[in-house]
CSV table of C-alpha atoms and ligand atoms in Angstrom, one decimal:
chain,number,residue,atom,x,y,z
S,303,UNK,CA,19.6,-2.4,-21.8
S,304,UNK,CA,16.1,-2.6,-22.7
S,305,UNK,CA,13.8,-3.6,-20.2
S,306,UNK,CA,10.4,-5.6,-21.3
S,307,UNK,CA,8.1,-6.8,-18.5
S,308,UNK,CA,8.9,-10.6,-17.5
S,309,UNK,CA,6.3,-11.9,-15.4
S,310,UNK,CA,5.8,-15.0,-13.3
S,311,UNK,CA,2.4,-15.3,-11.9
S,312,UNK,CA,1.3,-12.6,-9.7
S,313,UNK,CA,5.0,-11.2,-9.8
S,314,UNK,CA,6.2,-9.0,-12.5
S,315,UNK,CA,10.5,-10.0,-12.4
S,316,UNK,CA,11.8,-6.7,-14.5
S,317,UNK,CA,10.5,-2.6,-14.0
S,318,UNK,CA,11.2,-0.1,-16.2
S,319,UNK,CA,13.0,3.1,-14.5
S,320,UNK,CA,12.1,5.6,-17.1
S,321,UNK,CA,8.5,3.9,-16.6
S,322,UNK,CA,8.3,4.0,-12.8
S,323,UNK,CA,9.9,7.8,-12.9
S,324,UNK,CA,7.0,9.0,-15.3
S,325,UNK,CA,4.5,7.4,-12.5
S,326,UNK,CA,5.6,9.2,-10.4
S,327,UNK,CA,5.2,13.0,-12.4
S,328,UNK,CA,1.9,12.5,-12.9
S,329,UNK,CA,1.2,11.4,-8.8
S,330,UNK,CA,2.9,14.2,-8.3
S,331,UNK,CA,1.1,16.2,-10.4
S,332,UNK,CA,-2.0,15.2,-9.4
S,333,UNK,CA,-1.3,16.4,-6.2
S,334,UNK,CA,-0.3,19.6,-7.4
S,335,UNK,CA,-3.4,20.0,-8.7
S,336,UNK,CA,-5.9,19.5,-5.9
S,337,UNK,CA,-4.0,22.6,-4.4
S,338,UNK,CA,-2.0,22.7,-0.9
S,339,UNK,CA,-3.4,21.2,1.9
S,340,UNK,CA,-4.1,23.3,4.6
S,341,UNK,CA,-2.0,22.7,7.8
S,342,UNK,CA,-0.7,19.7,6.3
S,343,UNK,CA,1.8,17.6,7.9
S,344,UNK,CA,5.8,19.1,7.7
S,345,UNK,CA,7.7,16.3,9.1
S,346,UNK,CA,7.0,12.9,8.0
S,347,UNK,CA,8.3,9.7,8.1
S,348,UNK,CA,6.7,6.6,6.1
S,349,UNK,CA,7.3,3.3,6.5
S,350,UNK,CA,6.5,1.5,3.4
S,351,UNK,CA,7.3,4.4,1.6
S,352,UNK,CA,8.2,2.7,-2.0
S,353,UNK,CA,5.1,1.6,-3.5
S,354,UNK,CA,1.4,1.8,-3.3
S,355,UNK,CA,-0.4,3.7,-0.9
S,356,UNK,CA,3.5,4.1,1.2
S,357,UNK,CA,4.7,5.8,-1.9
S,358,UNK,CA,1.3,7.8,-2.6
S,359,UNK,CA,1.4,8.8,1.0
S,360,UNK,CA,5.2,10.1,0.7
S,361,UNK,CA,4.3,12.3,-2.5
S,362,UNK,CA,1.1,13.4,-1.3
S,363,UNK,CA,2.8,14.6,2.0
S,364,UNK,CA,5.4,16.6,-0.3
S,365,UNK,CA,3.9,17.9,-2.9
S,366,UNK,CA,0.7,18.2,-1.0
S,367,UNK,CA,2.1,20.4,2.3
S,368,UNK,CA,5.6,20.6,1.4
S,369,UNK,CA,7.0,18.5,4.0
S,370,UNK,CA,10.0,16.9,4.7
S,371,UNK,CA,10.3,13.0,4.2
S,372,UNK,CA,11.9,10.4,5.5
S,373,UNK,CA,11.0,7.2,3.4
S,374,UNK,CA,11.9,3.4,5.0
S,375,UNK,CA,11.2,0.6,2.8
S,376,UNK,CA,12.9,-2.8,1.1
S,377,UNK,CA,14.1,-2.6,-2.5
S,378,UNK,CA,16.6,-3.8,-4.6
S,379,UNK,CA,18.9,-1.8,-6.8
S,380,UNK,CA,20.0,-2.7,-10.2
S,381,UNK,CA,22.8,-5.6,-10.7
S,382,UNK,CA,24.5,-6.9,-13.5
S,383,UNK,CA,22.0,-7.1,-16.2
S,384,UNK,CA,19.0,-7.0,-14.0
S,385,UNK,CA,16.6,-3.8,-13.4
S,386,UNK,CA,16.2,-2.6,-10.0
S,387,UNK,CA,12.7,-3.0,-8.7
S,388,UNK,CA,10.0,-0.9,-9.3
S,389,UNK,CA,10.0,0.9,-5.3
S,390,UNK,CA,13.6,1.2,-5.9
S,391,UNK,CA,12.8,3.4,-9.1
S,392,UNK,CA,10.2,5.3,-7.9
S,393,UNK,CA,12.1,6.3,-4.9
S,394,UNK,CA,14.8,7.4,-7.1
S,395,UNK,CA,12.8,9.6,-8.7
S,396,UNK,CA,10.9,10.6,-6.1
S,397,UNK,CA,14.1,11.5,-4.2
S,398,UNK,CA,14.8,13.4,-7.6
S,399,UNK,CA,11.8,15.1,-8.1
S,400,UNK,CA,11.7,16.6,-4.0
S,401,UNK,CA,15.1,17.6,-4.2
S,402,UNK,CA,14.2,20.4,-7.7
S,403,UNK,CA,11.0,21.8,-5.5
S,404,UNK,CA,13.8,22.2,-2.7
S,405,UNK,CA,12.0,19.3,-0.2
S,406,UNK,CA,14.1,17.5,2.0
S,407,UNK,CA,14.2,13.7,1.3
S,408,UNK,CA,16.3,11.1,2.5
S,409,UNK,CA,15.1,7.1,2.6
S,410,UNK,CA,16.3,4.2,4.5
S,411,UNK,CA,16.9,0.7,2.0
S,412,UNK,CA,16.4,-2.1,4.6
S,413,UNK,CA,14.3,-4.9,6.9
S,414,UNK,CA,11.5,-1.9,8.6
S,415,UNK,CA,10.6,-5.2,11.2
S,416,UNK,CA,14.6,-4.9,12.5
S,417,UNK,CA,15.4,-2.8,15.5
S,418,UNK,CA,19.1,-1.9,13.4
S,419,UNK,CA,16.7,-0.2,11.0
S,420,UNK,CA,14.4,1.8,13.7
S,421,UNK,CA,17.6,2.9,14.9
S,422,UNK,CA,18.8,3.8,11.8
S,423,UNK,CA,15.4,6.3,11.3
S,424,UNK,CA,15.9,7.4,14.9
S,425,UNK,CA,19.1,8.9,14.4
S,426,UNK,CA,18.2,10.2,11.2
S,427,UNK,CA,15.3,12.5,12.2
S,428,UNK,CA,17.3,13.2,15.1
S,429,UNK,CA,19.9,14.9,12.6
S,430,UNK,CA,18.1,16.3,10.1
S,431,UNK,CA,14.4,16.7,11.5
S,432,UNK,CA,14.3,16.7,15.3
S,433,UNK,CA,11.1,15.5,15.0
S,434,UNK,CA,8.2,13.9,12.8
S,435,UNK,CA,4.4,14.8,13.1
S,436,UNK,CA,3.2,12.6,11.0
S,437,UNK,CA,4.1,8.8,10.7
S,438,UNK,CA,2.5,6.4,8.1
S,439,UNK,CA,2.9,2.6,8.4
S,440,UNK,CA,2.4,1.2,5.0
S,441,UNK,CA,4.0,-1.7,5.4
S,442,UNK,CA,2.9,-5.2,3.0
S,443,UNK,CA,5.3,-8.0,3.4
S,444,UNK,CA,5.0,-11.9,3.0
S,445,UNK,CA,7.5,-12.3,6.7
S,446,UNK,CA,8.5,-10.8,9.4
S,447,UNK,CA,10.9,-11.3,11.9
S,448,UNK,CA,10.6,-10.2,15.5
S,449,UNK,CA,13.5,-8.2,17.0
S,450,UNK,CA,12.5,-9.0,20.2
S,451,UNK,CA,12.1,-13.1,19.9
S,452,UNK,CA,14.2,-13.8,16.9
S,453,UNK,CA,11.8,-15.6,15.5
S,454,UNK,CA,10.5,-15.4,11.8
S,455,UNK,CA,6.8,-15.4,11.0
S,456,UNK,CA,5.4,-16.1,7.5
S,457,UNK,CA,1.8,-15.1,6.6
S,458,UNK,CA,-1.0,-17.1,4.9
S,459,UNK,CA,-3.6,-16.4,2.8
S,460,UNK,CA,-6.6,-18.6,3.6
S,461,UNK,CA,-10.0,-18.9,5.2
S,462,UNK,CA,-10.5,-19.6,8.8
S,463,UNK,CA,-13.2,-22.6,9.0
S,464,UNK,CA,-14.0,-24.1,5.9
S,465,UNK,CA,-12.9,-24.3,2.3
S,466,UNK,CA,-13.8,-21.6,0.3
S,467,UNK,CA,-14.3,-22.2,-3.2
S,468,UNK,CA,-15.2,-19.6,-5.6
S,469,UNK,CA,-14.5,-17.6,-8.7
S,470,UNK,CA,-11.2,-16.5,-9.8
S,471,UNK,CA,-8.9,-14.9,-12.9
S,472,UNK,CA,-5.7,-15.6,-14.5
S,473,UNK,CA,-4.9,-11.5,-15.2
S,474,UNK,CA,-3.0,-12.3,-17.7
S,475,UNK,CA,-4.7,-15.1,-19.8
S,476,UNK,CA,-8.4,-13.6,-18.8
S,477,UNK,CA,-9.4,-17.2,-17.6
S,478,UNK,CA,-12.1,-17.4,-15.5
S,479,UNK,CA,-12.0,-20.6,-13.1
S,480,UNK,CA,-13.3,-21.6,-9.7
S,481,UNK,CA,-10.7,-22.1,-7.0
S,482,UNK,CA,-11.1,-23.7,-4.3
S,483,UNK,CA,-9.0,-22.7,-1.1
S,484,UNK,CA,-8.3,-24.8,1.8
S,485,UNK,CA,-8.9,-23.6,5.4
S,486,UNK,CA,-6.0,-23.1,7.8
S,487,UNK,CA,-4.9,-26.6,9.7
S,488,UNK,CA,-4.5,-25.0,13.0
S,489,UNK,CA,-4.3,-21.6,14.6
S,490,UNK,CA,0.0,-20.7,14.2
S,491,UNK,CA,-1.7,-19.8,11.0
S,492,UNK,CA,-3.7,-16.9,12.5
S,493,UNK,CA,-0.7,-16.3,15.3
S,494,UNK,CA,1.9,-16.1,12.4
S,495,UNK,CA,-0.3,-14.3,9.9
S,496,UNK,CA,-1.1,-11.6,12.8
S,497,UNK,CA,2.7,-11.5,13.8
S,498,UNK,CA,3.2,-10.2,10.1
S,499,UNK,CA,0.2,-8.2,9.0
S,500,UNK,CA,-1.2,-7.3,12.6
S,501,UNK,CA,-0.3,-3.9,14.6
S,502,UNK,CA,2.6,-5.5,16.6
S,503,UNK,CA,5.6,-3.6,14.8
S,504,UNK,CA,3.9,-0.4,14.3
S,505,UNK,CA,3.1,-0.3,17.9
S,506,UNK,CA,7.3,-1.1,18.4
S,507,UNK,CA,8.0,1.5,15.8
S,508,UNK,CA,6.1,4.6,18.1
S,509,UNK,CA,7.3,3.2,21.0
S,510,UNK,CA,10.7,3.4,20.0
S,511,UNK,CA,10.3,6.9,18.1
S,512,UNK,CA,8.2,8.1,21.6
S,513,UNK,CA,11.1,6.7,24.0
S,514,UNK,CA,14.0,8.9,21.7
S,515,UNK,CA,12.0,12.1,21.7
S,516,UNK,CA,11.2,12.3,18.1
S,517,UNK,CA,7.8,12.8,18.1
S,518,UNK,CA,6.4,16.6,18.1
S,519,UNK,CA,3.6,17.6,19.8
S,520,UNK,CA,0.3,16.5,18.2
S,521,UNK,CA,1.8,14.0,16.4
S,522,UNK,CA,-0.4,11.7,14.4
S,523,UNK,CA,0.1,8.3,12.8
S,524,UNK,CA,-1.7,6.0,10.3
S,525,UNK,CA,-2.1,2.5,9.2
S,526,UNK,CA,-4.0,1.0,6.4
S,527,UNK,CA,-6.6,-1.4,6.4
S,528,UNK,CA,-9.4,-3.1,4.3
S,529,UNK,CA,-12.6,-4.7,4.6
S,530,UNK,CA,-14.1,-5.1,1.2
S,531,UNK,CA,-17.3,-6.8,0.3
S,532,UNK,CA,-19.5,-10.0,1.6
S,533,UNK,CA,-18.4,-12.1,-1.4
S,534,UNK,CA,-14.4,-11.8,-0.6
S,535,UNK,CA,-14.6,-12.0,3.1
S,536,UNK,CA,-14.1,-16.0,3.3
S,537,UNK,CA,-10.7,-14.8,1.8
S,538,UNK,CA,-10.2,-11.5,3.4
S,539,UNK,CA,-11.4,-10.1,5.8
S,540,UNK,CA,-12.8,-13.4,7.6
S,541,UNK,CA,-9.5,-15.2,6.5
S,542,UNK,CA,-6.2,-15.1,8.3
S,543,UNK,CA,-5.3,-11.5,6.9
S,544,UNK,CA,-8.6,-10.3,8.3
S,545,UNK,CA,-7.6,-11.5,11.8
S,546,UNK,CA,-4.0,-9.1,11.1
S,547,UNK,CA,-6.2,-6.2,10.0
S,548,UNK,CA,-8.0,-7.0,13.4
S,549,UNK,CA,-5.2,-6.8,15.0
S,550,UNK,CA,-4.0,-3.6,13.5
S,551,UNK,CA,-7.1,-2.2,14.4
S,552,UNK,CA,-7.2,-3.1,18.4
S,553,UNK,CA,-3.6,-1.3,18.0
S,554,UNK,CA,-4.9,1.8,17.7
S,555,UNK,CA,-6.1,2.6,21.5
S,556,UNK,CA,-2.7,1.1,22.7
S,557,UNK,CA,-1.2,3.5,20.7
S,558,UNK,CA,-3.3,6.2,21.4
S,559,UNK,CA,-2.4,5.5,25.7
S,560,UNK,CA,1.3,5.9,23.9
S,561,UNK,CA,0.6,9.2,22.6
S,562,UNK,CA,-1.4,10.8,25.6
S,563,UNK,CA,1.1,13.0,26.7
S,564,UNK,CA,1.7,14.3,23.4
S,565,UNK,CA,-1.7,14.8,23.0
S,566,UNK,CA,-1.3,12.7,19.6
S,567,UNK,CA,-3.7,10.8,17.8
S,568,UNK,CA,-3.4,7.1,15.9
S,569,UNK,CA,-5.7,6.3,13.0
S,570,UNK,CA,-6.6,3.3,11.0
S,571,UNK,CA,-7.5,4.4,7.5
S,572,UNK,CA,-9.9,1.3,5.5
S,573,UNK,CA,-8.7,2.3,1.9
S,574,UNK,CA,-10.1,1.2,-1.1
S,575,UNK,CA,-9.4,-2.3,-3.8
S,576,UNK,CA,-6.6,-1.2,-6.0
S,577,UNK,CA,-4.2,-3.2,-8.1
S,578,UNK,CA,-0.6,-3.2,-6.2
S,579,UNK,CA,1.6,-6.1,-5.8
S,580,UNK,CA,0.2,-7.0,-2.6
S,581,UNK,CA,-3.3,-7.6,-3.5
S,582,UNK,CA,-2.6,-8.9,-6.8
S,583,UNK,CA,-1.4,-12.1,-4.8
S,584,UNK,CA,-4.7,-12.4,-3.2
S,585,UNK,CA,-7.4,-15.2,-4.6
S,586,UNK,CA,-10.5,-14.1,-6.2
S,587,UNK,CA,-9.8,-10.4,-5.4
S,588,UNK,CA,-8.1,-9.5,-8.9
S,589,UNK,CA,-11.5,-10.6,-10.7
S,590,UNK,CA,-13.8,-8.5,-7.7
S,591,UNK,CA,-11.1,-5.3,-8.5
S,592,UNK,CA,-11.5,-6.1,-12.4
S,593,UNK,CA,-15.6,-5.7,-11.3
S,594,UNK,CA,-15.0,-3.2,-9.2
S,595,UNK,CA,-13.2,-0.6,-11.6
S,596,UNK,CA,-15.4,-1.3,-14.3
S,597,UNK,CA,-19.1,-0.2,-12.0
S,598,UNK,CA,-16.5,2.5,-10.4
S,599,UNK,CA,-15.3,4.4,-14.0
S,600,UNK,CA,-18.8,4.1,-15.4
S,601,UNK,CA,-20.1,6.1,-12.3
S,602,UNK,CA,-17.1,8.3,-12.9
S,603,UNK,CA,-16.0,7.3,-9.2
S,604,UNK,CA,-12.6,5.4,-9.7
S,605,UNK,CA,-10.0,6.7,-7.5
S,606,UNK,CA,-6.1,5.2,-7.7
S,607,UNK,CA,-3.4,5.1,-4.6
S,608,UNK,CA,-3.0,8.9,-5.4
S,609,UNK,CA,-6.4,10.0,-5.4
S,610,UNK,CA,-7.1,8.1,-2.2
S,611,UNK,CA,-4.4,9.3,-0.6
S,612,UNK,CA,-4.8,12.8,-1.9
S,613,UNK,CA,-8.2,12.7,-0.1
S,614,UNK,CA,-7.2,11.3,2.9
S,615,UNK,CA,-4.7,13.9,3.8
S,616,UNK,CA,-6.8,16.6,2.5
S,617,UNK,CA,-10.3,15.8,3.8
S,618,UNK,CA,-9.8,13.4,6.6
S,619,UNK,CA,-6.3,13.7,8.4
S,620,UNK,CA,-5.9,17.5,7.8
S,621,UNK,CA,-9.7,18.8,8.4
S,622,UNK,CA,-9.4,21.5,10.8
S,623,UNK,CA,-13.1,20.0,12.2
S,624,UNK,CA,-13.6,16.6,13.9
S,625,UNK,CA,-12.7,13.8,11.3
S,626,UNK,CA,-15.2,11.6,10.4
S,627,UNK,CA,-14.9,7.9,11.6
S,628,UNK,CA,-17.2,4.9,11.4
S,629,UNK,CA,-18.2,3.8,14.7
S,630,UNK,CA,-15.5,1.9,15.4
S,631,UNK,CA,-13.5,5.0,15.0
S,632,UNK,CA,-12.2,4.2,11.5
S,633,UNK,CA,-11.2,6.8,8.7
S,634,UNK,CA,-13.5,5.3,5.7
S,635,UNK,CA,-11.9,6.3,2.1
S,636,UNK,CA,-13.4,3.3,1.1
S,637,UNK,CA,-16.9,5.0,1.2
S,638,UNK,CA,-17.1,4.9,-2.4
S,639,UNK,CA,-16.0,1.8,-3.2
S,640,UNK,CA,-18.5,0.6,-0.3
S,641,UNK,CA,-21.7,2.5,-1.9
S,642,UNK,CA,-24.5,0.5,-2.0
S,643,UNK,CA,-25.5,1.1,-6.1
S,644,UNK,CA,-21.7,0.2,-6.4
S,645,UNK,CA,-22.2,-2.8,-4.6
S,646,UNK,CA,-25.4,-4.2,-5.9
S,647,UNK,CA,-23.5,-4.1,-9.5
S,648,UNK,CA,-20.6,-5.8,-8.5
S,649,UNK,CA,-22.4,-8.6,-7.2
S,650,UNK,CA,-24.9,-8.8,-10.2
S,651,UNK,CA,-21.5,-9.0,-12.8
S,652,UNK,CA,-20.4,-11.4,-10.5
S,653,UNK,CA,-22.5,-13.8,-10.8
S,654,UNK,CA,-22.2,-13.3,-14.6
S,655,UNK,CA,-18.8,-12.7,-15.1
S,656,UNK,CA,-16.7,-16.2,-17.2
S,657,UNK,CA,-14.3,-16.3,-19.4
S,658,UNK,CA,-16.4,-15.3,-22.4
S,659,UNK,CA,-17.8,-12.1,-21.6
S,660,UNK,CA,-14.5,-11.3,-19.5
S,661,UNK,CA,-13.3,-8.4,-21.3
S,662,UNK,CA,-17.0,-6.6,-21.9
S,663,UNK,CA,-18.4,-6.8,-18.5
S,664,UNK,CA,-15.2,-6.5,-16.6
S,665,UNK,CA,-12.6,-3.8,-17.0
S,666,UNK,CA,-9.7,-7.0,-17.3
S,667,UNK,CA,-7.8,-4.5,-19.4
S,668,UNK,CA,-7.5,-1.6,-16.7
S,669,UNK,CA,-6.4,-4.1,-14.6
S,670,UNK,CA,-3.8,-5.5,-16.4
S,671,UNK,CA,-2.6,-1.9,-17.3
S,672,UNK,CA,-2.4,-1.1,-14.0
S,673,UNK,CA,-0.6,-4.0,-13.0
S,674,UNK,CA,2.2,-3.5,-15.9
S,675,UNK,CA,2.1,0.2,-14.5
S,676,UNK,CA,3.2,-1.0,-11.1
S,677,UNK,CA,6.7,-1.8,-13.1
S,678,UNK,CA,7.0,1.3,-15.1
S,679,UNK,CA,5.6,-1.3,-18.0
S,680,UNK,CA,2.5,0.3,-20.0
S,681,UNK,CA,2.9,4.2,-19.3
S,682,UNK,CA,2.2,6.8,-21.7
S,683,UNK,CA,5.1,8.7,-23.4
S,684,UNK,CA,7.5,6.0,-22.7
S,685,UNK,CA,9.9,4.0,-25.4
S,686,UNK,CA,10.0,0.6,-24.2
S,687,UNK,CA,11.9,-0.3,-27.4
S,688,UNK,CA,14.8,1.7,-26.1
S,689,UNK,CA,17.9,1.4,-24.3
S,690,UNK,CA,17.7,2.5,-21.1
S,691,UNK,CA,20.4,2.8,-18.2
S,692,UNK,CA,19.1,0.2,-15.5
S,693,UNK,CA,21.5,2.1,-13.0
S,694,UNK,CA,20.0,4.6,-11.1
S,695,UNK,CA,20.8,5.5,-7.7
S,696,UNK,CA,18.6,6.5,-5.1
S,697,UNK,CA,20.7,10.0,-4.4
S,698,UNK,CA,20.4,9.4,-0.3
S,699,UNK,CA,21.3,6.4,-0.7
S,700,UNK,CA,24.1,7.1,-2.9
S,701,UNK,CA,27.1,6.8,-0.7
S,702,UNK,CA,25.8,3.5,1.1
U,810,NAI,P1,2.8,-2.6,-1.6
U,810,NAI,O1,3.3,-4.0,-1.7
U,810,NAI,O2,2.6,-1.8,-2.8
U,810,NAI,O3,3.8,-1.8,-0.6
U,810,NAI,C1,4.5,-2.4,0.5
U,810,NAI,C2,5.6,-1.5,1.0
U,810,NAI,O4,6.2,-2.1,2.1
U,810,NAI,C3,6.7,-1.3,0.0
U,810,NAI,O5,7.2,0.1,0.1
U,810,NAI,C4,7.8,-2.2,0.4
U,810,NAI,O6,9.1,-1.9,0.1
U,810,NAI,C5,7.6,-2.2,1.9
U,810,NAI,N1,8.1,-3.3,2.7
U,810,NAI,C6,7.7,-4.6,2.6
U,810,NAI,N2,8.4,-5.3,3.5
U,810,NAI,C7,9.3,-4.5,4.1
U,810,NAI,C8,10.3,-4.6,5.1
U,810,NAI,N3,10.5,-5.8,5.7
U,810,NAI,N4,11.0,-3.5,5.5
U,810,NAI,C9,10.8,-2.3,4.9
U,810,NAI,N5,9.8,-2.1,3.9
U,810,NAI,C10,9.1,-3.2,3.6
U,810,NAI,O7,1.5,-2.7,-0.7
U,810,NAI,P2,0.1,-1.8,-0.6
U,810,NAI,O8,-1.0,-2.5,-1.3
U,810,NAI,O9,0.4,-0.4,-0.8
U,810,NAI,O10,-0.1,-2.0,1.0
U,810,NAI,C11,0.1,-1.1,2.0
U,810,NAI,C12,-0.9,-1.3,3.1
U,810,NAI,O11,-2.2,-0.9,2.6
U,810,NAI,C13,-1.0,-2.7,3.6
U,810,NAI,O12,-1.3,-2.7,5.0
U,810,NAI,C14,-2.3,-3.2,2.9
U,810,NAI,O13,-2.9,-4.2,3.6
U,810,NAI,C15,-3.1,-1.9,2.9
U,810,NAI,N6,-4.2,-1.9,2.0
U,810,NAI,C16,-4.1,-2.3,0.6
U,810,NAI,C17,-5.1,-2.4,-0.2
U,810,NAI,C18,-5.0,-2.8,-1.7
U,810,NAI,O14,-6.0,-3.0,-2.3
U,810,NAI,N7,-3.8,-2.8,-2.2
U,810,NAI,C19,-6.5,-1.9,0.2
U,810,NAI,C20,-6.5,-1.4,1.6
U,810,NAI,C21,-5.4,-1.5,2.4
């Protein structure tokens, strides 16, 4: 068939596999080039692993230190005249791409909140790995259920104590409006928001991998987290998902006490803004990212999922000194994005930016690339005017 974008809102409905495969080349040779990483990880297992900073983790952990990857996350394959989706296609080719440089890969299609699916992993690296000594929780989801309860949690996006009403963009039309969003009616919003986002499940996860003996000595883990700047903290990190990304954080020393004996370590990395579908459904942050990229490139700072990931591993994770933290003992790869020149012209072009000078003081377009890019739509070398075979299997999960 051939597959065009089709896009509702925030959500782009098709994904291009030819697209989504080229993506994932050039991460990979990105990675390449940067040179290996230096006592890398070898055994890792991400959870989230599809899209993003899960899937820029997996590659970088591959192609970076050669390791062995386990990949969980929760796609959908191709059906009758419909493209797969976009993780699905970029772990196919992932998948495709480890097994020629002779890297184990094998990934896990299903609910990462389940304890049938933790299981599932267990028994996995218990065949094939014996252990992991690296685990990444990259996990962005809308829901969660808890194994434990049964019960099902959906998160909210909105500000804790009053409205918040301020600038926002339509991507795709380039309007510039305000919106105003109303505060939470009462605190199960937090409760269920935290549930979701928060560290609960990657706290179950080790806990699980611990109690079946699957983590090696020294093993380390990772979660990512974002704070951002003044003007989107009604939104973000003083809205509901702030209180998660709380959460995730005060998770870390509970882990740590988990990992003691292996004399492991948990981290929370604060990554940068980047367009991915998670944060493309946030208010008001798609016109501070347009902002954003367009101060960033002119200062020849930009960085994608790749290139922060790429320097996470390489200068943060895997620094044979002390990693540096902030003092709350957060990895910071969001330094740049955080500078204070960077800042200052953000703020100035936001209180300019409208729907006229859009597309000269913001960088709209890069944007909207990179959002078409998340589908395999937009990428260089590609003909979009031709038929292409939806059906591609992920080759672990081939057999399934
Ligand atoms: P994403 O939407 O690109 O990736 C989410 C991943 O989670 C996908 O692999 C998806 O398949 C998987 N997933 C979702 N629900 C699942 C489930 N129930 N079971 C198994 N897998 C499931 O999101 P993104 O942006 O890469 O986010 C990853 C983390 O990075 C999140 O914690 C996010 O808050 C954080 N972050 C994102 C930033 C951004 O600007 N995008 C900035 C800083 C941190």
């Amino acid at each position: 068939m051939i597959i065009q974008p089709r896009t509702r809102g925030f959500i782009c409905l098709t994904s291009h596999p030819q697209g989504a495969a080229q993506n994932i080349k050039n991460q990979i040779e990105y990675v390449k080039s940067k040179g290996t990483i230096t006592d890398g990880p070898k055994k890792v297992l991400v959870i989230g692993a599809s899209t993003g900073f899960g899937i820029a983790s997996r590659i970088t952990a591959a192609f970076g230190s050669g390791a062995a990857t386990i990949g969980v996350f929760f796609e959908k394959p191709a059906t009758e005249g419909k493209p797969g989706t976009a993780g699905w296609y970029n772990s196919a080719a992932f998948e495709n791409e480890a097994k020629e440089a002779g890297l184990y890969a094998k990934s896990i299609n299903g609910d990462a909140f389940s304890d049938e699916v933790k299981k599932e992993v267990i028994d996995l690296i218990k065949r094939d790995l014996g252990q992991v000594d690296l685990v990444v929780y990259s996990l962005a989801s809308p829901r969660r259920t808890n194994p434990k309860n049964g019960v099902s949690y959906a998160s909210v996006l909105k500000p804790i104590n009053q409205p918040f009403t301020d600038k926002t963009v339509d991507f795709h039309t380039g309007v510039v409006s305000d919106i105003s969003i109303q505060p939470i009616e009462n605190e199960e919003d937090i409760a269920n928001t935290v549930a979701v986002m928060g560290g609960e499940d990657w706290k179950f996860w080790i806990e699980d991998l611990k109690a079946a003996g699957v983590l090696a000595e020294g093993v380390k883990t990772v979660a990512y987290s974002y704070i951002g700047p003044k003007l989107t903290y009604p939104i973000y990190r003083n809205g509901t998902i702030g209180k998660a990304k709380d959460d995730l954080e005060a998770t870390v020393p509970v882990i740590n006490d988990l990992l003691k004996d292996l004399h492991g370590i948990s981290y929370v990395s604060v990554n940068k803004a980047l367009v991915t579908q998670s944060s493309s459904a946030i208010p008001v942050v798609p016109l501070y990212i347009s902002l954003l990229y367009k101060v960033m490139k002119e200062k020849g700072i930009h960085e994608g999922t790749i290139e922060q990931i790429q320097r996470l591993f390489a200068e943060r994770l895997y620094l044979d000194s002390t990693i540096p933290t902030d003092d709350k003992g957060r990895i910071r790869i969001d330094d740049l994005e955080m500078r204070e020149d960077v800042q200052e012209e953000v703020a100035k072009l936001w209180d300019q930016v409208t729907t006229e000078n859009l597309s000269e003081i913001s960088d709209i377009k890069g944007y909207r690339d990179e959002f078409f890019n998340l589908f395999g739509f937009n990428v260089d070398g590609i003909d979009y005017e031709a038929d292409t075979n939806e059906v591609v299997n992920v080759p672990s999960l081939a057999n399934n």
